[in-house]
Coordinates of C-alpha atoms (C1' of nucleotides) in Angstrom, one line a residue:
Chain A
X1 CA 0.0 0.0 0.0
X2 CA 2.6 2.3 1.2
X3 CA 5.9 2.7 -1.2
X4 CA 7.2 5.5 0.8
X5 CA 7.8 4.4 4.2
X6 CA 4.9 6.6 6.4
X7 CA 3.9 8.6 3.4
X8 CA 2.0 11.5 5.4
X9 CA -0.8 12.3 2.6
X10 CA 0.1 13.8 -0.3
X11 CA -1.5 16.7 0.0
X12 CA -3.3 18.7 3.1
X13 CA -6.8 19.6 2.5
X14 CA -9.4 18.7 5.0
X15 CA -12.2 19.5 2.9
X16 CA -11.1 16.4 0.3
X17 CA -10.0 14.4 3.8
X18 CA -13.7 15.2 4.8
X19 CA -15.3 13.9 1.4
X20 CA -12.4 10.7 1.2
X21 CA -14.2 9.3 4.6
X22 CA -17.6 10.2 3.4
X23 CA -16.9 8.1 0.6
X24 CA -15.4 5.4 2.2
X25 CA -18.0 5.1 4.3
X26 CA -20.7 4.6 1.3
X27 CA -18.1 2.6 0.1
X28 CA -17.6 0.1 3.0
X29 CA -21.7 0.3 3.1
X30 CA -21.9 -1.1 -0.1
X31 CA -18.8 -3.1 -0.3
X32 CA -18.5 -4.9 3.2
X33 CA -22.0 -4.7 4.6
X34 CA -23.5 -2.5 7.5
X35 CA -22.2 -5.3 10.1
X36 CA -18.4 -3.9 8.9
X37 CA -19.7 -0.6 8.8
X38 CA -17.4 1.0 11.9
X39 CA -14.5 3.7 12.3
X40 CA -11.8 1.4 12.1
X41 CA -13.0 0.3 8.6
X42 CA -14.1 3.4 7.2
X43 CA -10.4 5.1 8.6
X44 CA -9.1 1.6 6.2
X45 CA -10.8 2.2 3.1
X46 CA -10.2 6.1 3.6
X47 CA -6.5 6.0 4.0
X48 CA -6.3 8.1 6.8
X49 CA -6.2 7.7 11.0
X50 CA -9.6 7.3 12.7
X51 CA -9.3 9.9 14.4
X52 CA -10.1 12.3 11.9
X53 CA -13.7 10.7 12.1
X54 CA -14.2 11.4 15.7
X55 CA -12.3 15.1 14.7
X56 CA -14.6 15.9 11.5
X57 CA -17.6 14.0 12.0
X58 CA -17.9 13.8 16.1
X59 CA -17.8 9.7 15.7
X60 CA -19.8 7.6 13.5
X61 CA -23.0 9.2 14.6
X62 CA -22.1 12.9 12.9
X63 CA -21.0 11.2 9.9
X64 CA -24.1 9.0 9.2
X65 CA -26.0 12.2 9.7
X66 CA -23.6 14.0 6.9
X67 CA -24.4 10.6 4.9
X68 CA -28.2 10.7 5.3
X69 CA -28.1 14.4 3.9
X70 CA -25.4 13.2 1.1
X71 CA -28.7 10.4 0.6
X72 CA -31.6 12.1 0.6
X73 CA -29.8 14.3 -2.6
X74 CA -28.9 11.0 -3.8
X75 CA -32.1 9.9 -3.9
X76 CA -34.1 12.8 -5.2
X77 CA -31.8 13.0 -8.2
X78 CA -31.9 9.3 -9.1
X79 CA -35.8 9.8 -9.0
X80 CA -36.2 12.9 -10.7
X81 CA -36.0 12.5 -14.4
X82 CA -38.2 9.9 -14.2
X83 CA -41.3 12.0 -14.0
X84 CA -41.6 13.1 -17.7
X85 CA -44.5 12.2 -19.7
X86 CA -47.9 13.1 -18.0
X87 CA -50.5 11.0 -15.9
X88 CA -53.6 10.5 -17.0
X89 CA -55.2 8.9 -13.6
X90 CA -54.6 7.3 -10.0
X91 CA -53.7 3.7 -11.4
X92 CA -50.9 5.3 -14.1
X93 CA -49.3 7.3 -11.1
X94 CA -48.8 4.6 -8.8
X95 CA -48.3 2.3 -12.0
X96 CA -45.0 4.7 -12.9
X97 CA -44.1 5.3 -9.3
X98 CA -43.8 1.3 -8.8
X99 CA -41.5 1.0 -12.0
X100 CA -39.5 4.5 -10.9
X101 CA -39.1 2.6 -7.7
X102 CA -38.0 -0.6 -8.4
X103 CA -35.5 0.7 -11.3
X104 CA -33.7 3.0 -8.9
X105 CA -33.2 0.4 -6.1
X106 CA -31.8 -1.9 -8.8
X107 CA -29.6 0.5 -9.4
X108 CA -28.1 1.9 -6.2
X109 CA -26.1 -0.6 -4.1
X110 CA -26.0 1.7 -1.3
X111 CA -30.0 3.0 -1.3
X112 CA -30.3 -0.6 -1.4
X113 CA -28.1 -1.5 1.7
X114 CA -29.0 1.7 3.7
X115 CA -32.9 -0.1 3.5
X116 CA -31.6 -3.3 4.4
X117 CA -30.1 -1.7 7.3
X118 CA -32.9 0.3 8.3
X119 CA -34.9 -3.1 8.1
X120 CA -32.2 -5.1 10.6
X121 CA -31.0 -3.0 13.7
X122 CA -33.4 -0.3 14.8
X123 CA -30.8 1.7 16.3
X124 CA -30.8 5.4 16.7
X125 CA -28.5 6.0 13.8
X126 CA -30.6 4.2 11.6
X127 CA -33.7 5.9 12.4
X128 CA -32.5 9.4 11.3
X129 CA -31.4 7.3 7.6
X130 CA -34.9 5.8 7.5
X131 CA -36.3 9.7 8.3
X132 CA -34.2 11.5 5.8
X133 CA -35.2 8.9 3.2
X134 CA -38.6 8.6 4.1
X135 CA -38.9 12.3 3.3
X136 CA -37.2 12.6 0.2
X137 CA -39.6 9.5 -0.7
X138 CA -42.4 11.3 0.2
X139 CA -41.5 14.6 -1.7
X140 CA -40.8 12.9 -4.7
X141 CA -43.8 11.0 -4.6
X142 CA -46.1 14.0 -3.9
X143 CA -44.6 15.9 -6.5
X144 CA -45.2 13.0 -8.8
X145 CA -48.9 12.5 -8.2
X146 CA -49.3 16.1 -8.9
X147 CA -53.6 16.5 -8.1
X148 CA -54.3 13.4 -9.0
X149 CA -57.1 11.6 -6.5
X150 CA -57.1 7.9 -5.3
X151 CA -60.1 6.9 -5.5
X152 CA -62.1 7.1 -2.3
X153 CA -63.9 3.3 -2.2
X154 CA -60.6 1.6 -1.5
X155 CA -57.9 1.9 1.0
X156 CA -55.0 3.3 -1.2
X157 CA -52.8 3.8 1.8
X158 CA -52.3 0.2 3.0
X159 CA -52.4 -0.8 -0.9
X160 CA -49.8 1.2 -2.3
X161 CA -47.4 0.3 1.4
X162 CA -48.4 -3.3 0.3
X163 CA -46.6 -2.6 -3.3
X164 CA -44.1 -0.5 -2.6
X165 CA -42.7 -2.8 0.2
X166 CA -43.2 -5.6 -2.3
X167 CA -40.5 -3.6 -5.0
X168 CA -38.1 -3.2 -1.8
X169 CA -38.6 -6.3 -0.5
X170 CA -37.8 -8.4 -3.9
X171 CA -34.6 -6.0 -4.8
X172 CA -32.9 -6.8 -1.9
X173 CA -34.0 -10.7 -1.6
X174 CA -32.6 -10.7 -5.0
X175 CA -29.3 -8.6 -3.6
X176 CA -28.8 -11.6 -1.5
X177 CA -29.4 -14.3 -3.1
X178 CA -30.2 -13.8 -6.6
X179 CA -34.0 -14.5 -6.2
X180 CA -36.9 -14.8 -4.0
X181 CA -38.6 -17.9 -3.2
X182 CA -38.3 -20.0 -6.3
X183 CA -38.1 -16.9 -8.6
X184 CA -35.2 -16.2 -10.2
X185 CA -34.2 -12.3 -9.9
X186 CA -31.5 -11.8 -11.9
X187 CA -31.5 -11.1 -15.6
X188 CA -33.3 -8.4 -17.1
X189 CA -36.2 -10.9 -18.6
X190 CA -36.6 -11.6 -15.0
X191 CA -37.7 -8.6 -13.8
X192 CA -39.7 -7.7 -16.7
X193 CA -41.9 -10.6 -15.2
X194 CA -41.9 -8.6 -11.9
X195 CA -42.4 -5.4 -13.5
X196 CA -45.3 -6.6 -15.9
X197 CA -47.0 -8.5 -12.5
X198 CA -46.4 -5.4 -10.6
X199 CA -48.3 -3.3 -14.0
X200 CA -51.4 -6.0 -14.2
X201 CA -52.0 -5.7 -10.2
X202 CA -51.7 -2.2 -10.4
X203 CA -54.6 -2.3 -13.5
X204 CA -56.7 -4.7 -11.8
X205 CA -56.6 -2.9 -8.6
X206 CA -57.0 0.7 -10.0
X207 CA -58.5 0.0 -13.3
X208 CA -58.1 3.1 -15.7
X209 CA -62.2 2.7 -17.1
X210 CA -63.9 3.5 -14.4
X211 CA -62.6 7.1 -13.7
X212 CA -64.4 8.0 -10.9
X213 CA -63.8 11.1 -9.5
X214 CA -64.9 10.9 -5.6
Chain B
X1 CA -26.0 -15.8 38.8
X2 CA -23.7 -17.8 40.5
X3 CA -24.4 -18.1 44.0
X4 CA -21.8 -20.8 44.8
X5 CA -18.6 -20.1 43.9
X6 CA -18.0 -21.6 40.0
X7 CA -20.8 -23.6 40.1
X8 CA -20.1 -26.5 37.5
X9 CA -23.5 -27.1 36.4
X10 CA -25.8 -28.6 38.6
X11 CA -26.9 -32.0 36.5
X12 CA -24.5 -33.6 34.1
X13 CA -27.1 -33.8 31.0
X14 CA -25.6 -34.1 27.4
X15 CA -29.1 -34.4 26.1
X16 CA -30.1 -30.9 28.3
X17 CA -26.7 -29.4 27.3
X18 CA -27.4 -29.2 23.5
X19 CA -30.8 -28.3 24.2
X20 CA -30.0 -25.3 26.0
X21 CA -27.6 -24.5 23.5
X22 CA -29.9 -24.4 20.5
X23 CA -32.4 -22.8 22.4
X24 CA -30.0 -20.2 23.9
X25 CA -28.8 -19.7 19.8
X26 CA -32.4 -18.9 19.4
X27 CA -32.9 -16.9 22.3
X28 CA -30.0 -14.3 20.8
X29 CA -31.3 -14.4 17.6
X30 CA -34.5 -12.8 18.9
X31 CA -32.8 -11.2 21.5
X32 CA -30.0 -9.3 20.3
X33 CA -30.2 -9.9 16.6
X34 CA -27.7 -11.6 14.2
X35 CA -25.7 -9.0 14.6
X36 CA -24.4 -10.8 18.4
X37 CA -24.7 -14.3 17.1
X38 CA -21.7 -16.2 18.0
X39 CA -20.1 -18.6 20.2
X40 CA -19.3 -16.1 23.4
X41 CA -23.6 -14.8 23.0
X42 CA -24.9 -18.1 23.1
X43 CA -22.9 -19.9 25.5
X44 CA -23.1 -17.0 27.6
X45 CA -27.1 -17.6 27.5
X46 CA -26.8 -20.9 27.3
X47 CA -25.1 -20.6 30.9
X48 CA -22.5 -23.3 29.7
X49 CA -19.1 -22.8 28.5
X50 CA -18.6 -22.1 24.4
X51 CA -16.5 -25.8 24.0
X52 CA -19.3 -27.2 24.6
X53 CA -20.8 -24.9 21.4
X54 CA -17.6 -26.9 18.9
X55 CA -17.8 -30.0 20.8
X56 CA -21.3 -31.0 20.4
X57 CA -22.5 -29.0 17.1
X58 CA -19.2 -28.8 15.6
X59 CA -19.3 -24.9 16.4
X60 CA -21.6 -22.2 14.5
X61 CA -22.2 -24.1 11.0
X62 CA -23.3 -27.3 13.1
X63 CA -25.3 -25.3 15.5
X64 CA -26.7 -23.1 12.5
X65 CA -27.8 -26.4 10.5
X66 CA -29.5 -28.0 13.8
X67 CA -31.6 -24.9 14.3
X68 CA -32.3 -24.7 10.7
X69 CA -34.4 -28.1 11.0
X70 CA -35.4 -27.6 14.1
X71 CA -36.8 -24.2 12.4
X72 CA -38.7 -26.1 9.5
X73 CA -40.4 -27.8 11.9
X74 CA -41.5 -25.2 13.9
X75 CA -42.7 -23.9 10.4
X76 CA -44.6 -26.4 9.3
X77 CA -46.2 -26.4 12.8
X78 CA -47.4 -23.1 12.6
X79 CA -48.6 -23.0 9.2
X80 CA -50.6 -26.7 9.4
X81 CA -53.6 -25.4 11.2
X82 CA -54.2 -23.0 8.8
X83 CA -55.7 -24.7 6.1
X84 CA -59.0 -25.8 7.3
X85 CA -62.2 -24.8 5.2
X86 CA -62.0 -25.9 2.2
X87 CA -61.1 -23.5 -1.1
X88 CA -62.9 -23.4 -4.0
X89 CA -60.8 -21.2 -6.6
X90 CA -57.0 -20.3 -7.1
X91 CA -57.3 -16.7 -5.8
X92 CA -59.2 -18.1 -2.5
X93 CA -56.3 -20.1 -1.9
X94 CA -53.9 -17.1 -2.7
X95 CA -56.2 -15.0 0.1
X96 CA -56.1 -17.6 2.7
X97 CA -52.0 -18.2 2.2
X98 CA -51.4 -14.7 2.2
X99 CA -53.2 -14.0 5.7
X100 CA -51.6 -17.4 7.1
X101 CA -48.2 -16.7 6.0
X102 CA -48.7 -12.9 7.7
X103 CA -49.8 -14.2 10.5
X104 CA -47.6 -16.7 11.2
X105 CA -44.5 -14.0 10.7
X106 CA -46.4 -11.8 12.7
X107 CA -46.6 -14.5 15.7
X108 CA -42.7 -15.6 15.3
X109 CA -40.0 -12.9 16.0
X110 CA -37.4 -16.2 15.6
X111 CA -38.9 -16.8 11.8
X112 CA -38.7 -12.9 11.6
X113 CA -35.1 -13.0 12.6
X114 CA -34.2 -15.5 10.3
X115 CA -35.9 -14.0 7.3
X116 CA -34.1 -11.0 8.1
X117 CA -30.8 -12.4 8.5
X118 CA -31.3 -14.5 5.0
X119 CA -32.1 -11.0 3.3
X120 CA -28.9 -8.9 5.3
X121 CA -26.3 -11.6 4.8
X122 CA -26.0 -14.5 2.0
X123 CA -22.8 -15.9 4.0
X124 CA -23.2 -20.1 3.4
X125 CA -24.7 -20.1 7.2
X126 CA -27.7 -18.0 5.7
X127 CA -28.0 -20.1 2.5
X128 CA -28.8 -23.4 4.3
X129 CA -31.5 -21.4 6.8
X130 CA -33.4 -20.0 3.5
X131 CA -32.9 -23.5 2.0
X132 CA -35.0 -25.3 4.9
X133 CA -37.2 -22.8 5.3
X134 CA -38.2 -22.2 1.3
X135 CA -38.7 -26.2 1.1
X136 CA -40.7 -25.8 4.3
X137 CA -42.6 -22.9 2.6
X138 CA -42.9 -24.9 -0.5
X139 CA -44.4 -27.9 1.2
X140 CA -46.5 -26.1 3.3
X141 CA -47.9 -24.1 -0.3
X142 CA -48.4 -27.4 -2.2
X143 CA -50.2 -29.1 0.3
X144 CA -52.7 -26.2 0.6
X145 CA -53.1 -25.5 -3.0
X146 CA -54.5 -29.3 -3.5
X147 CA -55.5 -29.5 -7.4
X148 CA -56.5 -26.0 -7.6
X149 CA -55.2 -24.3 -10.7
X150 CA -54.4 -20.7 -11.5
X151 CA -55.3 -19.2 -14.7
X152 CA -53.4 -19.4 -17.3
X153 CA -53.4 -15.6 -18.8
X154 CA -51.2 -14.6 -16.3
X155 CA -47.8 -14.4 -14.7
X156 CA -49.3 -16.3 -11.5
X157 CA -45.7 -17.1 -9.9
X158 CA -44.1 -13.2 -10.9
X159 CA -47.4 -11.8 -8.6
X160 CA -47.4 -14.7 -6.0
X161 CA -43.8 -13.7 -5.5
X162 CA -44.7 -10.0 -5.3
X163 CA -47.3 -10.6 -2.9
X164 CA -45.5 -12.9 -0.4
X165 CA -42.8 -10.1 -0.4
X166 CA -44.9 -7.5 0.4
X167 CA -46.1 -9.5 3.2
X168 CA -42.6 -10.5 4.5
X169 CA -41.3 -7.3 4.1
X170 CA -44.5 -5.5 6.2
X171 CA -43.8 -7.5 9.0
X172 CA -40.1 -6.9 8.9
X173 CA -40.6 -3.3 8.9
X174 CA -43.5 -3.2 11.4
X175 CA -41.0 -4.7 13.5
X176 CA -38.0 -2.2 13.1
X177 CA -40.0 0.5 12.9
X178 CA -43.7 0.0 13.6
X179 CA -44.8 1.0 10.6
X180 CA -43.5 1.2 6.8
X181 CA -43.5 4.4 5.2
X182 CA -45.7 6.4 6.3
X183 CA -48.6 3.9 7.3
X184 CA -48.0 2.4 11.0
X185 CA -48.4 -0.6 11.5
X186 CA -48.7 -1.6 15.1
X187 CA -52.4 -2.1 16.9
X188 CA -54.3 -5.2 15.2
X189 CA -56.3 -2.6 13.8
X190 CA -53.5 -1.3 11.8
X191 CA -53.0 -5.1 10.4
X192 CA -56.0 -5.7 9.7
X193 CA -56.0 -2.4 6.9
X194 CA -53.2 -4.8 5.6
X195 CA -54.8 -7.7 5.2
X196 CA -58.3 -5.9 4.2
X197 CA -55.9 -4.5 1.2
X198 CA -53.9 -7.8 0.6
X199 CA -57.9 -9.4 0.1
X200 CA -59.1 -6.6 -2.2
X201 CA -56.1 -6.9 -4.2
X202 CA -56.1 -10.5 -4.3
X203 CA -60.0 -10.6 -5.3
X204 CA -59.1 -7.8 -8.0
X205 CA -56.2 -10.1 -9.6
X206 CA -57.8 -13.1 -9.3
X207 CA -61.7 -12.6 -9.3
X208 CA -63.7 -15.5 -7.9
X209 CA -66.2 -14.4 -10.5
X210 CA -64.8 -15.8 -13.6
X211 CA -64.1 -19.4 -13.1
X212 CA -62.1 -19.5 -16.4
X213 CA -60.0 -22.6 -16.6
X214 CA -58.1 -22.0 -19.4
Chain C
dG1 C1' 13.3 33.8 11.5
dG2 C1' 9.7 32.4 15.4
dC3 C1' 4.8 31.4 16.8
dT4 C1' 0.2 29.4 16.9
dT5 C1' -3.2 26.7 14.6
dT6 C1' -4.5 23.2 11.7
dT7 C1' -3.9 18.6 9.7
dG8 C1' -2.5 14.1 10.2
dT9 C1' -0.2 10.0 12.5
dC10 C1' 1.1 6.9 16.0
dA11 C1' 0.8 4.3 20.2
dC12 C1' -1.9 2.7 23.5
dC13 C1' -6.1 1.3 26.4
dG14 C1' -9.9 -2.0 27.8
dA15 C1' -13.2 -5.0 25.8
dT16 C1' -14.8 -8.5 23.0
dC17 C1' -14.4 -11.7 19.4
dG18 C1' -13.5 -16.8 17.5
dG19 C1' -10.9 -20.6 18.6
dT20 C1' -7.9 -24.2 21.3
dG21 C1' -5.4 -27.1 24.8
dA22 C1' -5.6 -28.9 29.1
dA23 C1' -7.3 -29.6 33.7
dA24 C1' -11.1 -30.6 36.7
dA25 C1' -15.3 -32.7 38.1
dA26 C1' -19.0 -35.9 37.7
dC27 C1' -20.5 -40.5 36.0
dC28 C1' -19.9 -45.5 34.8
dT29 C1' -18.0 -50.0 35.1
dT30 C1' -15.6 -53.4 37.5
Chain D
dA1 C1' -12.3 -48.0 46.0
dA2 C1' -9.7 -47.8 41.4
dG3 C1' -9.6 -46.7 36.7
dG4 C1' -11.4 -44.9 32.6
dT5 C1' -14.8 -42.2 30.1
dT6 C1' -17.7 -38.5 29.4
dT7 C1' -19.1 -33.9 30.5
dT8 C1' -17.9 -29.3 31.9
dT9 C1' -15.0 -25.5 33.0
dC10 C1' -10.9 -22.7 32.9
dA11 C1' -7.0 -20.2 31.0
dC12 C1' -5.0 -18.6 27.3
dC13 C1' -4.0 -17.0 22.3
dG14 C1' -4.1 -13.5 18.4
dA15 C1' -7.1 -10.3 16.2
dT16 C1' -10.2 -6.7 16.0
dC17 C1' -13.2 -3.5 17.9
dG18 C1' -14.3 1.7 19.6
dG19 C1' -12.1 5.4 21.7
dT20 C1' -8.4 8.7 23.6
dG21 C1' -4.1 11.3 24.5
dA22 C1' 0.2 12.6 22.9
dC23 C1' 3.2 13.7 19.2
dA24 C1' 5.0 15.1 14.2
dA25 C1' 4.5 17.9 10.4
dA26 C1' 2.7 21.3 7.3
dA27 C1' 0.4 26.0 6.9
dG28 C1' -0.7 30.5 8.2
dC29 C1' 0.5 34.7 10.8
dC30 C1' 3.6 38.1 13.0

DNA sequence: GGCTTTTGTCACCGATCGGTGAAAAACCTT
DNA sequence: AAGGTTTTTCACCGATCGGTGACAAAAGCC
């Protein structure tokens, strides 16, 4: 690692020190699992002393606050473009909000890992992740059902947590172990069957005849 | 704990021993989380010394693969009762698995745990635990489905598996958290909004009306 | 030049981890 | 009671963990 014996950084610049163990600390996240996830680690994969995480950050607490913020932006940008062509009822919104979903968890390692995480130790410093995300997730989603109405015969609340948990729930069984149940999760042909389910329960449920308004 | 200076165990049982063992491996699972699974947790609540952990399971693998059949077992238990009144059409059998599989998470933290910990980790320990308990789950479906068939114009396994997610992943949540998003889901009352929106889903997928076979 | 402040490194602490070798204590057979 | 076997505990190892205090070196200020 080192060819010059105690090379002392190459340069001096906190600010890039700063972003090196913010980094590393999505990067040990992703790479290593939350169960690594510690000062010792992130200090590793950083390339400098632990201590500047206790001096910077004020301990691991202070810097998975500075990586919640770092996520929330993460997460509203990955979502964003998505939004483009316009929705005609309740049943499209959700429809495109499912797909949104499930493509940008399929494509964030960490998004995907900082879930998991939320999911496995209810600690303190997981609950302000899952708060952070939970509100860029709502913004996004508010600003992407625009005035549309659910309509009011049917508990839309408890449907769409059923389907949204069902995107996270099948990206990250398929994280771990390439599937879920005795569905394979792997290929793109696979989740086009999960996508095309996920369109025909969203049809059936929320069928795009009957507009009702109220 | 010890009243009498290093007491060394107040029966000699081998039998006993491993018992307490697996169920003090449980115990930390639901306890503490996987997180604290190892030799020092369990022996420490197993109130025995952690030799006895590589000398009668062969250490953590051994002990891992004895409480994953012991686990099937206590899966199939809970799921047997279940399926009492008779079905009379593929999406009634979808309902009633649905609400038996989220009640029986809902009643198990240890079958919680495990599901969890298959999901957080795919180490080799995890892969034989979701191996026992999918063949458990698979049994358990069969046996309930009897000859009933699902219709053939649609992607029955891609929205089984999204719906057996959602549930898995509801319950994992709930349990974190106490709720997912922004739905809570604690009281009875909040599960039974769940399972009123799992049935109107189910009913709108599969429709008891049209008995199509083919 | 000297001086303080910032930035980074090092050495160390106690605690816990998984794992092992050997002694001690109960049980069984004779 | 003697000897051997099984069951259990104890003592120790190296490694890693989170955390802290002291020190070295670069940068800014006078």
């Amino acid at each position: 690692m080192n060819t010059a014996p105690s090379s002392p950084k190459a340069t001096r610049d906190r600010a890039a020190t700063e972003r090196a163990i913010l980094d590393a600390a999505k990067q040990v996240l992703v790479e290593q699992g939350f169960t690594c996830f510690g000062v010792n680690a992130i200090a590793r994969a950083a390339g400098c002393d632990k201590q500047l995480i206790y001096r910077y950050y004020g301990g691991l607490d202070g810097l998975v606050d500075a990586l919640g913020t770092e996520l929330s932006h993460l997460f509203g940008e990955q979502l964003e473009f998505e939004s483009s062509r316009p929705l005609e009822n309740y049943g499209e919104f959700v429809e495109q909000m499912l797909l949104a979903l499930l493509r940008t968890f399929r494509a964030s390692d960490l998004l995907l890992r900082i879930a998991a995480w939320e999911i496995l130790e209810p600690s303190p410093i997981t609950r302000r992740l899952a708060e952070t995300r939970g509100a860029a997730l709502m913004h996004w989603v508010r600003s992407m059902r625009g005035d549309l109405e659910p309509p009011e015969e049917m508990d839309f609340g408890a449907i769409n947590a059923i389907l949204i948990a069902a995107v996270q729930h099948l990206v990250l069984s398929a994280h771990a172990t390439g599937g879920f149940g005795g569905v394979p999760l792997d290929s793109d042909a696979d989740w086009k069957r999960i996508e095309a389910g996920l369109v025909a329960m969203v049809r059936a449920i929320y069928p795009p005849s009957s507009l009702g308004g109220s």
